[in-house]
PDB file of C-alpha atoms and ligand atoms in Angstrom:
ATOM      1  CA  MET A 225      -7.792  -7.845   6.512  1.00 84.00           C
ATOM      2  CA  ARG A 226      -5.179  -6.415   3.824  1.00 97.00           C
ATOM      3  CA  THR A 227      -7.589  -4.935   0.525  1.00 97.00           C
ATOM      4  CA  PRO A 228      -4.305  -6.634  -2.043  1.00 98.00           C
ATOM      5  CA  ILE A 229      -2.783  -4.546  -4.763  1.00 98.00           C
ATOM      6  CA  ILE A 230      -2.129  -4.735  -7.876  1.00 98.00           C
ATOM      7  CA  ALA A 231       0.014  -2.249 -10.022  1.00 98.00           C
ATOM      8  CA  GLY A 232       0.901  -2.328 -13.137  1.00 98.00           C
ATOM      9  CA  ASN A 233       4.267   0.132 -12.911  1.00 98.00           C
ATOM     10  CA  TRP A 234       4.580   1.069 -17.681  1.00 98.00           C
ATOM     11  CA  LYS A 235       7.705   1.934 -17.066  1.00 98.00           C
ATOM     12  CA  MET A 236       8.589   4.575 -19.971  1.00 98.00           C
ATOM     13  CA  ASN A 237       5.766   2.362 -22.646  1.00 98.00           C
ATOM     14  CA  ASN A 238       3.332   3.907 -23.832  1.00 98.00           C
ATOM     15  CA  THR A 239       2.644   6.788 -25.975  1.00 98.00           C
ATOM     16  CA  ALA A 240      -0.209   8.675 -23.968  1.00 98.00           C
ATOM     17  CA  SER A 241      -2.589   7.389 -26.590  1.00 98.00           C
ATOM     18  CA  GLU A 242      -1.729   3.831 -26.464  1.00 98.00           C
ATOM     19  CA  GLY A 243      -1.930   4.296 -22.752  1.00 98.00           C
ATOM     20  CA  VAL A 244      -5.551   5.219 -23.089  1.00 98.00           C
ATOM     21  CA  ALA A 245      -6.353   2.254 -25.645  1.00 98.00           C
ATOM     22  CA  LEU A 246      -5.044   0.075 -22.991  1.00 98.00           C
ATOM     23  CA  VAL A 247      -6.835   1.314 -20.311  1.00 98.00           C
ATOM     24  CA  GLU A 248      -9.795   1.061 -22.652  1.00 98.00           C
ATOM     25  CA  ALA A 249      -8.774  -2.502 -23.239  1.00 97.00           C
ATOM     26  CA  LEU A 250      -8.476  -2.410 -19.309  1.00 98.00           C
ATOM     27  CA  LYS A 251     -11.574  -1.372 -17.906  1.00 98.00           C
ATOM     28  CA  PRO A 252     -14.561  -3.707 -18.707  1.00 97.00           C
ATOM     29  CA  LEU A 253     -12.057  -6.419 -17.971  1.00 97.00           C
ATOM     30  CA  VAL A 254     -11.158  -5.666 -14.746  1.00 97.00           C
ATOM     31  CA  CYS A 255     -15.142  -3.937 -13.605  1.00 97.00           C
ATOM     32  CA  ASP A 256     -15.337  -6.963 -11.134  1.00 96.00           C
ATOM     33  CA  ALA A 257     -11.988  -7.076  -9.276  1.00 97.00           C
ATOM     34  CA  ASN A 258     -11.724  -7.841  -5.602  1.00 96.00           C
ATOM     35  CA  CYS A 259      -8.654  -5.981  -5.351  1.00 98.00           C
ATOM     36  CA  GLU A 260      -7.310  -2.838  -6.192  1.00 98.00           C
ATOM     37  CA  VAL A 261      -5.960  -1.763  -9.203  1.00 98.00           C
ATOM     38  CA  VAL A 262      -3.956   0.445 -11.090  1.00 98.00           C
ATOM     39  CA  VAL A 263      -2.180   1.595 -13.543  1.00 98.00           C
ATOM     40  CA  CYS A 264       1.087   4.201 -12.660  1.00 99.00           C
ATOM     41  CA  VAL A 265       2.103   5.637 -15.696  1.00 98.00           C
ATOM     42  CA  PRO A 266       4.532   7.730 -17.240  1.00 98.00           C
ATOM     43  CA  ALA A 267       4.172  11.731 -16.308  1.00 98.00           C
ATOM     44  CA  ILE A 268       3.214  13.477 -19.669  1.00 98.00           C
ATOM     45  CA  ASP A 269       0.763  10.145 -19.952  1.00 98.00           C
ATOM     46  CA  ILE A 270      -1.061  11.207 -16.531  1.00 98.00           C
ATOM     47  CA  PRO A 271      -3.727  13.814 -18.104  1.00 98.00           C
ATOM     48  CA  ALA A 272      -5.274  11.464 -20.914  1.00 98.00           C
ATOM     49  CA  VAL A 273      -5.643   8.054 -18.525  1.00 98.00           C
ATOM     50  CA  SER A 274      -6.483  10.399 -15.846  1.00 98.00           C
ATOM     51  CA  ALA A 275      -9.295  11.430 -17.796  1.00 98.00           C
ATOM     52  CA  ALA A 276      -9.803   7.982 -19.717  1.00 98.00           C
ATOM     53  CA  ILE A 277     -10.375   5.835 -15.924  1.00 98.00           C
ATOM     54  CA  GLU A 278     -12.605   8.114 -14.862  1.00 98.00           C
ATOM     55  CA  GLY A 279     -15.990   6.790 -12.498  1.00 98.00           C
ATOM     56  CA  SER A 280     -13.549   3.064 -12.988  1.00 98.00           C
ATOM     57  CA  ASN A 281     -12.327   1.694 -10.450  1.00 98.00           C
ATOM     58  CA  ILE A 282      -9.137   1.371 -11.807  1.00 98.00           C
ATOM     59  CA  ALA A 283      -6.663   3.979 -10.432  1.00 98.00           C
ATOM     60  CA  LEU A 284      -4.217   6.240 -11.636  1.00 98.00           C
ATOM     61  CA  GLY A 285      -0.342   5.879  -9.867  1.00 99.00           C
ATOM     62  CA  ALA A 286       2.752   8.289 -11.215  1.00 98.00           C
ATOM     63  CA  GLN A 287       6.230   6.849 -11.307  1.00 98.00           C
ATOM     64  CA  ASN A 288       8.079   9.421  -9.423  1.00 98.00           C
ATOM     65  CA  VAL A 289       7.583  12.389  -7.562  1.00 98.00           C
ATOM     66  CA  HIS A 290       9.531  14.790  -6.436  1.00 98.00           C
ATOM     67  CA  PHE A 291      10.484  16.582  -2.447  1.00 98.00           C
ATOM     68  CA  ALA A 292       9.633  19.605  -3.137  1.00 98.00           C
ATOM     69  CA  LYS A 293       6.782  22.034  -3.037  1.00 97.00           C
ATOM     70  CA  SER A 294       7.568  23.829  -6.015  1.00 98.00           C
ATOM     71  CA  GLY A 295      11.120  25.458  -7.989  1.00 98.00           C
ATOM     72  CA  ALA A 296      14.098  25.206  -9.461  1.00 98.00           C
ATOM     73  CA  TYR A 297      13.691  21.693 -10.094  1.00 98.00           C
ATOM     74  CA  THR A 298      14.072  21.596 -13.779  1.00 98.00           C
ATOM     75  CA  GLY A 299      12.214  18.849 -15.806  1.00 97.00           C
ATOM     76  CA  GLU A 300      10.913  17.079 -12.151  1.00 98.00           C
ATOM     77  CA  ILE A 301       6.865  17.401 -10.955  1.00 98.00           C
ATOM     78  CA  SER A 302       5.838  18.296  -7.797  1.00 98.00           C
ATOM     79  CA  ALA A 303       3.060  16.340  -5.947  1.00 98.00           C
ATOM     80  CA  SER A 304       0.570  19.308  -5.581  1.00 98.00           C
ATOM     81  CA  MET A 305       0.943  18.597  -9.784  1.00 98.00           C
ATOM     82  CA  LEU A 306       0.061  14.887  -9.978  1.00 98.00           C
ATOM     83  CA  ARG A 307      -2.918  15.527  -7.914  1.00 98.00           C
ATOM     84  CA  GLU A 308      -4.760  18.244  -9.578  1.00 98.00           C
ATOM     85  CA  TYR A 309      -5.309  15.074 -12.211  1.00 98.00           C
ATOM     86  CA  GLY A 310      -6.482  12.932  -9.135  1.00 98.00           C
ATOM     87  CA  VAL A 311      -3.640  10.653  -8.878  1.00 98.00           C
ATOM     88  CA  LYS A 312      -3.677   8.292  -6.330  1.00 98.00           C
ATOM     89  CA  TYR A 313      -0.616   6.501  -5.649  1.00 98.00           C
ATOM     90  CA  VAL A 314       3.394   7.117  -6.822  1.00 98.00           C
ATOM     91  CA  ILE A 315       5.794   4.856  -6.914  1.00 98.00           C
ATOM     92  CA  ILE A 316       9.044   5.894  -4.634  1.00 98.00           C
ATOM     93  CA  GLY A 317      12.701   4.380  -5.282  1.00 98.00           C
ATOM     94  CA  HIS A 318      12.096   2.044  -8.158  1.00 98.00           C
ATOM     95  CA  SER A 319      15.563  -0.355  -8.580  1.00 97.00           C
ATOM     96  CA  GLU A 320      15.559   1.171 -11.716  1.00 97.00           C
ATOM     97  CA  ARG A 321      16.120   4.668 -10.182  1.00 98.00           C
ATOM     98  CA  ARG A 322      18.686   3.530  -7.436  1.00 97.00           C
ATOM     99  CA  GLN A 323      19.873   2.339 -10.717  1.00 96.00           C
ATOM    100  CA  TYR A 324      20.305   4.462 -13.233  1.00 97.00           C
ATOM    101  CA  PHE A 325      19.311   8.190 -11.793  1.00 97.00           C
ATOM    102  CA  GLY A 326      21.250   8.293  -8.415  1.00 97.00           C
ATOM    103  CA  GLU A 327      18.288   7.573  -6.189  1.00 98.00           C
ATOM    104  CA  THR A 328      19.321   7.040  -2.532  1.00 98.00           C
ATOM    105  CA  ASP A 329      17.518   5.585   0.590  1.00 98.00           C
ATOM    106  CA  GLU A 330      17.654   9.483   1.614  1.00 98.00           C
ATOM    107  CA  THR A 331      15.957  10.906  -1.430  1.00 98.00           C
ATOM    108  CA  VAL A 332      13.229   8.246  -1.424  1.00 98.00           C
ATOM    109  CA  ASN A 333      13.041   9.582   2.333  1.00 98.00           C
ATOM    110  CA  LYS A 334      12.225  12.682   1.248  1.00 98.00           C
ATOM    111  CA  ARG A 335       9.918  11.993  -2.206  1.00 98.00           C
ATOM    112  CA  THR A 336       8.630   9.074   0.464  1.00 98.00           C
ATOM    113  CA  LEU A 337       7.604  12.440   3.235  1.00 98.00           C
ATOM    114  CA  ALA A 338       6.959  14.699   1.009  1.00 98.00           C
ATOM    115  CA  ALA A 339       4.030  12.884  -1.092  1.00 98.00           C
ATOM    116  CA  ILE A 340       2.132  11.508   2.589  1.00 97.00           C
ATOM    117  CA  GLU A 341       2.378  14.942   3.118  1.00 97.00           C
ATOM    118  CA  ALA A 342       0.256  15.874  -0.485  1.00 97.00           C
ATOM    119  CA  GLY A 343      -1.838  13.299   0.340  1.00 97.00           C
ATOM    120  CA  LEU A 344      -0.648  10.555  -2.226  1.00 98.00           C
ATOM    121  CA  VAL A 345       0.193   7.201  -1.830  1.00 98.00           C
ATOM    122  CA  PRO A 346       4.001   6.045  -2.219  1.00 98.00           C
ATOM    123  CA  ILE A 347       4.087   2.724  -3.114  1.00 98.00           C
ATOM    124  CA  VAL A 348       8.091   2.238  -1.860  1.00 98.00           C
ATOM    125  CA  CYS A 349      10.330  -0.174  -3.706  1.00 98.00           C
ATOM    126  CA  ILE A 350      12.777  -1.875  -1.710  1.00 98.00           C
ATOM    127  CA  GLY A 351      14.736  -4.882  -2.780  1.00 98.00           C
ATOM    128  CA  GLU A 352      18.495  -6.930  -2.546  1.00 97.00           C
ATOM    129  CA  SER A 353      20.585  -7.312  -5.439  1.00 95.00           C
ATOM    130  CA  LEU A 354      21.708 -11.250  -6.976  1.00 93.00           C
ATOM    131  CA  GLU A 355      25.050 -10.443  -5.009  1.00 93.00           C
ATOM    132  CA  GLU A 356      23.554  -9.234  -1.535  1.00 95.00           C
ATOM    133  CA  ARG A 357      20.926 -12.272  -1.843  1.00 93.00           C
ATOM    134  CA  GLU A 358      23.989 -14.539  -2.424  1.00 91.00           C
ATOM    135  CA  THR A 359      26.079 -13.516   0.732  1.00 95.00           C
ATOM    136  CA  GLY A 360      23.312 -12.935   2.662  1.00 96.00           C
ATOM    137  CA  LYS A 361      23.117  -9.656   2.907  1.00 97.00           C
ATOM    138  CA  THR A 362      19.242  -9.543   2.388  1.00 97.00           C
ATOM    139  CA  GLU A 363      17.974  -8.817   5.607  1.00 98.00           C
ATOM    140  CA  GLU A 364      20.269  -6.098   6.503  1.00 98.00           C
ATOM    141  CA  VAL A 365      20.200  -3.892   2.659  1.00 98.00           C
ATOM    142  CA  LEU A 366      16.069  -4.315   3.360  1.00 98.00           C
ATOM    143  CA  SER A 367      16.323  -3.219   7.252  1.00 98.00           C
ATOM    144  CA  ARG A 368      18.740  -0.546   6.077  1.00 98.00           C
ATOM    145  CA  GLN A 369      16.603   1.004   3.321  1.00 98.00           C
ATOM    146  CA  ILE A 370      13.473   0.323   5.279  1.00 98.00           C
ATOM    147  CA  GLU A 371      15.250   2.559   8.907  1.00 97.00           C
ATOM    148  CA  THR A 372      15.795   4.771   6.434  1.00 98.00           C
ATOM    149  CA  GLY A 373      13.499   5.152   3.818  1.00 98.00           C
ATOM    150  CA  PHE A 374      10.888   5.565   6.074  1.00 98.00           C
ATOM    151  CA  ARG A 375      12.926   7.883   9.329  1.00 97.00           C
ATOM    152  CA  GLY A 376      10.426  10.430  10.507  1.00 97.00           C
ATOM    153  CA  ILE A 377       7.249   8.850   9.345  1.00 95.00           C
ATOM    154  CA  ASP A 378       4.350   8.597  11.713  1.00 88.00           C
ATOM    155  CA  ASP A 379       2.556   5.829  11.019  1.00 86.00           C
ATOM    156  CA  LEU A 380       2.378   3.450   8.641  1.00 94.00           C
ATOM    157  CA  SER A 381      -1.012   3.288   7.621  1.00 92.00           C
ATOM    158  CA  GLY A 382      -0.621   5.642   4.294  1.00 93.00           C
ATOM    159  CA  ILE A 383       2.110   3.372   3.101  1.00 97.00           C
ATOM    160  CA  VAL A 384       2.653   0.672   0.461  1.00 98.00           C
ATOM    161  CA  ILE A 385       5.772  -1.447  -0.147  1.00 98.00           C
ATOM    162  CA  ALA A 386       6.863  -2.705  -3.130  1.00 98.00           C
ATOM    163  CA  TYR A 387       9.694  -5.793  -2.076  1.00 98.00           C
ATOM    164  CA  GLU A 388      11.246  -6.023  -5.712  1.00 97.00           C
ATOM    165  CA  PRO A 389      13.997  -8.458  -5.962  1.00 96.00           C
ATOM    166  CA  ILE A 390      16.291  -6.407  -8.656  1.00 95.00           C
ATOM    167  CA  TRP A 391      17.584  -9.761 -10.222  1.00 93.00           C
ATOM    168  CA  ALA A 392      13.853 -10.754 -10.236  1.00 93.00           C
ATOM    169  CA  ILE A 393      12.701  -7.422 -12.204  1.00 90.00           C
ATOM    170  CA  GLY A 394      12.554  -7.806 -16.178  1.00 86.00           C
ATOM    171  CA  THR A 395      14.537 -11.035 -15.776  1.00 88.00           C
ATOM    172  CA  GLY A 396      11.937 -13.598 -16.009  1.00 84.00           C
ATOM    173  CA  LYS A 397      13.732 -14.710 -13.064  1.00 84.00           C
ATOM    174  CA  THR A 398      10.688 -14.890 -10.139  1.00 83.00           C
ATOM    175  CA  ALA A 399      11.323 -15.230  -6.249  1.00 87.00           C
ATOM    176  CA  THR A 400       9.793 -18.875  -5.101  1.00 94.00           C
ATOM    177  CA  ALA A 401       6.837 -17.550  -4.070  1.00 96.00           C
ATOM    178  CA  GLN A 402       8.273 -19.020  -0.696  1.00 97.00           C
ATOM    179  CA  GLN A 403      11.317 -16.835  -0.592  1.00 96.00           C
ATOM    180  CA  ALA A 404       9.018 -14.132  -1.344  1.00 97.00           C
ATOM    181  CA  ASN A 405       7.088 -14.913   1.493  1.00 98.00           C
ATOM    182  CA  GLU A 406       9.742 -15.224   3.916  1.00 98.00           C
ATOM    183  CA  THR A 407      11.472 -11.978   2.932  1.00 98.00           C
ATOM    184  CA  ILE A 408       8.128  -9.772   3.268  1.00 98.00           C
ATOM    185  CA  ALA A 409       7.509 -11.032   6.514  1.00 98.00           C
ATOM    186  CA  PHE A 410      10.551 -10.483   7.722  1.00 98.00           C
ATOM    187  CA  ILE A 411       9.515  -6.494   6.653  1.00 98.00           C
ATOM    188  CA  ARG A 412       6.471  -7.140   8.639  1.00 98.00           C
ATOM    189  CA  LYS A 413       8.392  -8.111  11.452  1.00 98.00           C
ATOM    190  CA  LYS A 414      10.982  -5.095  10.635  1.00 98.00           C
ATOM    191  CA  CYS A 415       8.183  -2.499  10.393  1.00 97.00           C
ATOM    192  CA  ALA A 416       6.638  -4.162  13.750  1.00 97.00           C
ATOM    193  CA  GLU A 417      10.270  -2.958  15.864  1.00 96.00           C
ATOM    194  CA  LEU A 418      10.425   0.335  14.180  1.00 96.00           C
ATOM    195  CA  PHE A 419       6.531   1.669  13.980  1.00 94.00           C
ATOM    196  CA  CYS A 420       3.967  -0.734  15.920  1.00 94.00           C
ATOM    197  CA  PRO A 421       2.775  -4.282  15.551  1.00 95.00           C
ATOM    198  CA  LYS A 422      -0.016  -3.468  14.813  1.00 95.00           C
ATOM    199  CA  CYS A 423       0.945  -1.031  11.907  1.00 94.00           C
ATOM    200  CA  ALA A 424       3.118  -3.994  10.881  1.00 96.00           C
ATOM    201  CA  GLU A 425      -0.104  -6.372  10.191  1.00 97.00           C
ATOM    202  CA  GLN A 426      -1.885  -3.376   8.577  1.00 97.00           C
ATOM    203  CA  VAL A 427       0.462  -2.107   5.709  1.00 98.00           C
ATOM    204  CA  ARG A 428       0.545  -3.708   1.985  1.00 98.00           C
ATOM    205  CA  ILE A 429       3.635  -5.436   1.353  1.00 98.00           C
ATOM    206  CA  GLN A 430       3.652  -6.664  -2.969  1.00 98.00           C
ATOM    207  CA  TYR A 431       5.719  -8.712  -4.033  1.00 97.00           C
ATOM    208  CA  GLY A 432       7.142  -7.369  -8.108  1.00 96.00           C
ATOM    209  CA  GLY A 433       8.764  -9.253 -10.254  1.00 96.00           C
ATOM    210  CA  SER A 434       8.802 -10.810 -13.431  1.00 94.00           C
ATOM    211  CA  MET A 435       4.597 -11.664 -11.971  1.00 96.00           C
ATOM    212  CA  ASN A 436       3.321 -13.004 -14.278  1.00 95.00           C
ATOM    213  CA  ALA A 437      -0.600 -14.173 -15.563  1.00 94.00           C
ATOM    214  CA  LYS A 438       0.640 -17.935 -14.680  1.00 94.00           C
ATOM    215  CA  ASN A 439       2.321 -17.483 -11.443  1.00 95.00           C
ATOM    216  CA  ALA A 440       0.122 -14.957  -9.652  1.00 96.00           C
ATOM    217  CA  ARG A 441      -2.257 -17.327  -8.014  1.00 96.00           C
ATOM    218  CA  GLU A 442       0.840 -19.383  -6.063  1.00 96.00           C
ATOM    219  CA  LEU A 443       2.250 -15.966  -5.314  1.00 97.00           C
ATOM    220  CA  MET A 444      -1.128 -14.125  -4.207  1.00 97.00           C
ATOM    221  CA  ALA A 445      -1.850 -17.312  -2.093  1.00 97.00           C
ATOM    222  CA  MET A 446       1.079 -16.874   0.166  1.00 97.00           C
ATOM    223  CA  PRO A 447       0.328 -15.014   3.170  1.00 98.00           C
ATOM    224  CA  GLU A 448       2.058 -12.167   3.304  1.00 98.00           C
ATOM    225  CA  ILE A 449       2.296 -11.274  -0.407  1.00 98.00           C
ATOM    226  CA  ASP A 450      -0.545  -8.284  -0.967  1.00 98.00           C
ATOM    227  CA  GLY A 451      -0.671  -7.864  -3.932  1.00 98.00           C
ATOM    228  CA  GLY A 452       1.770  -6.984  -7.136  1.00 98.00           C
ATOM    229  CA  LEU A 453       4.281  -4.575  -8.520  1.00 98.00           C
ATOM    230  CA  ILE A 454       3.417  -5.740 -12.300  1.00 98.00           C
ATOM    231  CA  GLY A 455       6.135  -4.523 -14.926  1.00 97.00           C
ATOM    232  CA  GLY A 456       6.222  -6.569 -18.160  1.00 97.00           C
ATOM    233  CA  ALA A 457       3.101  -8.057 -17.706  1.00 97.00           C
ATOM    234  CA  SER A 458       0.556  -4.571 -17.250  1.00 98.00           C
ATOM    235  CA  LEU A 459       1.768  -3.952 -20.837  1.00 98.00           C
ATOM    236  CA  LYS A 460      -0.839  -6.373 -22.341  1.00 97.00           C
ATOM    237  CA  ALA A 461      -4.564  -5.749 -21.014  1.00 97.00           C
ATOM    238  CA  ALA A 462      -5.215  -9.686 -21.123  1.00 96.00           C
ATOM    239  CA  ASP A 463      -1.830 -10.470 -19.126  1.00 96.00           C
ATOM    240  CA  PHE A 464      -3.123  -7.598 -16.475  1.00 98.00           C
ATOM    241  CA  SER A 465      -6.739  -8.704 -16.284  1.00 97.00           C
ATOM    242  CA  SER A 466      -5.528 -12.491 -15.080  1.00 96.00           C
ATOM    243  CA  ILE A 467      -2.896 -11.351 -12.839  1.00 97.00           C
ATOM    244  CA  VAL A 468      -6.374  -9.076 -11.349  1.00 98.00           C
ATOM    245  CA  HIS A 469      -8.718 -11.953 -11.293  1.00 97.00           C
ATOM    246  CA  PHE A 470      -5.722 -14.267  -9.567  1.00 96.00           C
ATOM    247  CA  ASP A 471      -8.227 -14.856  -6.949  1.00 93.00           C
ATOM    248  CA  ARG A 472     -10.867 -16.514 -10.233  1.00 88.00           C
ATOM    249  CA  PRO A 473      -8.699 -18.036 -12.897  1.00 77.00           C
ATOM    250  CA  ASP A 474     -11.569 -18.909 -15.226  1.00 76.00           C
ATOM    251  CA  MET A 475     -13.043 -15.475 -14.922  1.00 72.00           C
ATOM    252  CA  ALA A 476     -10.569 -13.801 -15.955  1.00 64.00           C
ATOM    253  CA  SER A 477     -10.231 -15.724 -19.860  1.00 59.00           C
ATOM    254  CA  MET A 478     -14.275 -16.615 -19.514  1.00 57.00           C
ATOM    255  CA  LYS A 479     -14.171 -12.421 -20.397  1.00 60.00           C
ATOM    256  CA  LEU A 480     -11.388 -12.135 -22.715  1.00 59.00           C
ATOM    257  CA  PRO A 481     -12.550 -11.179 -25.988  1.00 57.00           C
ATOM    258  CA  LYS A 482     -10.852 -14.208 -28.717  1.00 55.00           C
ATOM    259  CA  GLU A 483      -8.045 -12.063 -30.195  1.00 55.00           C
ATOM    260  CA  LEU A 484      -6.770 -11.503 -26.783  1.00 53.00           C
ATOM    261  CA  LEU A 485      -6.664 -15.085 -25.488  1.00 48.00           C
TER     262      LEU A 485
HETATM  263  P1  PGA B 618       8.978  -6.434 -13.838  1.00 86.77           P
HETATM  264  O1  PGA B 618       9.331  -5.333 -13.842  1.00 86.77           O
HETATM  265  O2  PGA B 618       7.888  -7.344 -13.525  1.00 86.77           O
HETATM  266  O3  PGA B 618       8.664  -6.990 -15.437  1.00 86.77           O
HETATM  267  O4  PGA B 618       9.510  -7.769 -13.412  1.00 86.77           O
HETATM  268  C1  PGA B 618       8.467  -4.979 -12.042  1.00 86.77           C
HETATM  269  C2  PGA B 618       9.293  -4.110 -11.477  1.00 86.77           C
HETATM  270  O5  PGA B 618      10.032  -3.418 -11.719  1.00 86.77           O
HETATM  271  O6  PGA B 618       7.773  -2.660 -11.046  1.00 86.77           O
END
């Protein structure tokens, strides 16, 4: 019922020309995907990558958006600037932005509302730290992130949620499929309480945190997990294609040119 969505988060990697080379390699590899395929690229790569993916099944995402429509916000980028280049998705509230750039649940909320209003689909990131998990605070933290982050949103149909336990990001330490599934089930329950059971059934919730070609199949087999937000493993066409083919692992390797295996 929920179409899986596999999104690459390139973070601060790939110049525009490197990004174009990556999507050119990806296009033939993922053209038969049974899921939605997205690349969230650095803002300055957007024009070139947007042109390169035209006519393909790869959708374009940004990694942040400002909440004002325009104005005196030096260094920021508005939703309409993203829209003009065909950007469809935007990551909001990634833990790296929360950790290094002062992002809070309140600013996540403002950005999410602005993105929805402009017709972008926010991929809203939530997740607990290791200390929070170990002290039994995971549900409390996620509840707060959802309650504040989604304040004022009418329904969840235009949103994707990414559950990214901070301790699993870039560490090679993946949540077990069961852990991820259970926590995502909790997020869905919370969404049912705050919105409606039907909205909660329909909203897509990704897992993110050291998801790779090896563990994607097991994670994606879990009933609550609707996709992945992939950092490191989205930077190599072969790895990302293997994740996209989580449902047909043989296809992924069959299609790969020898030098990529
Ligand atoms: P990772 O990053 O796959 O490199 O752990 C995921 C993310 O930060 O979105």
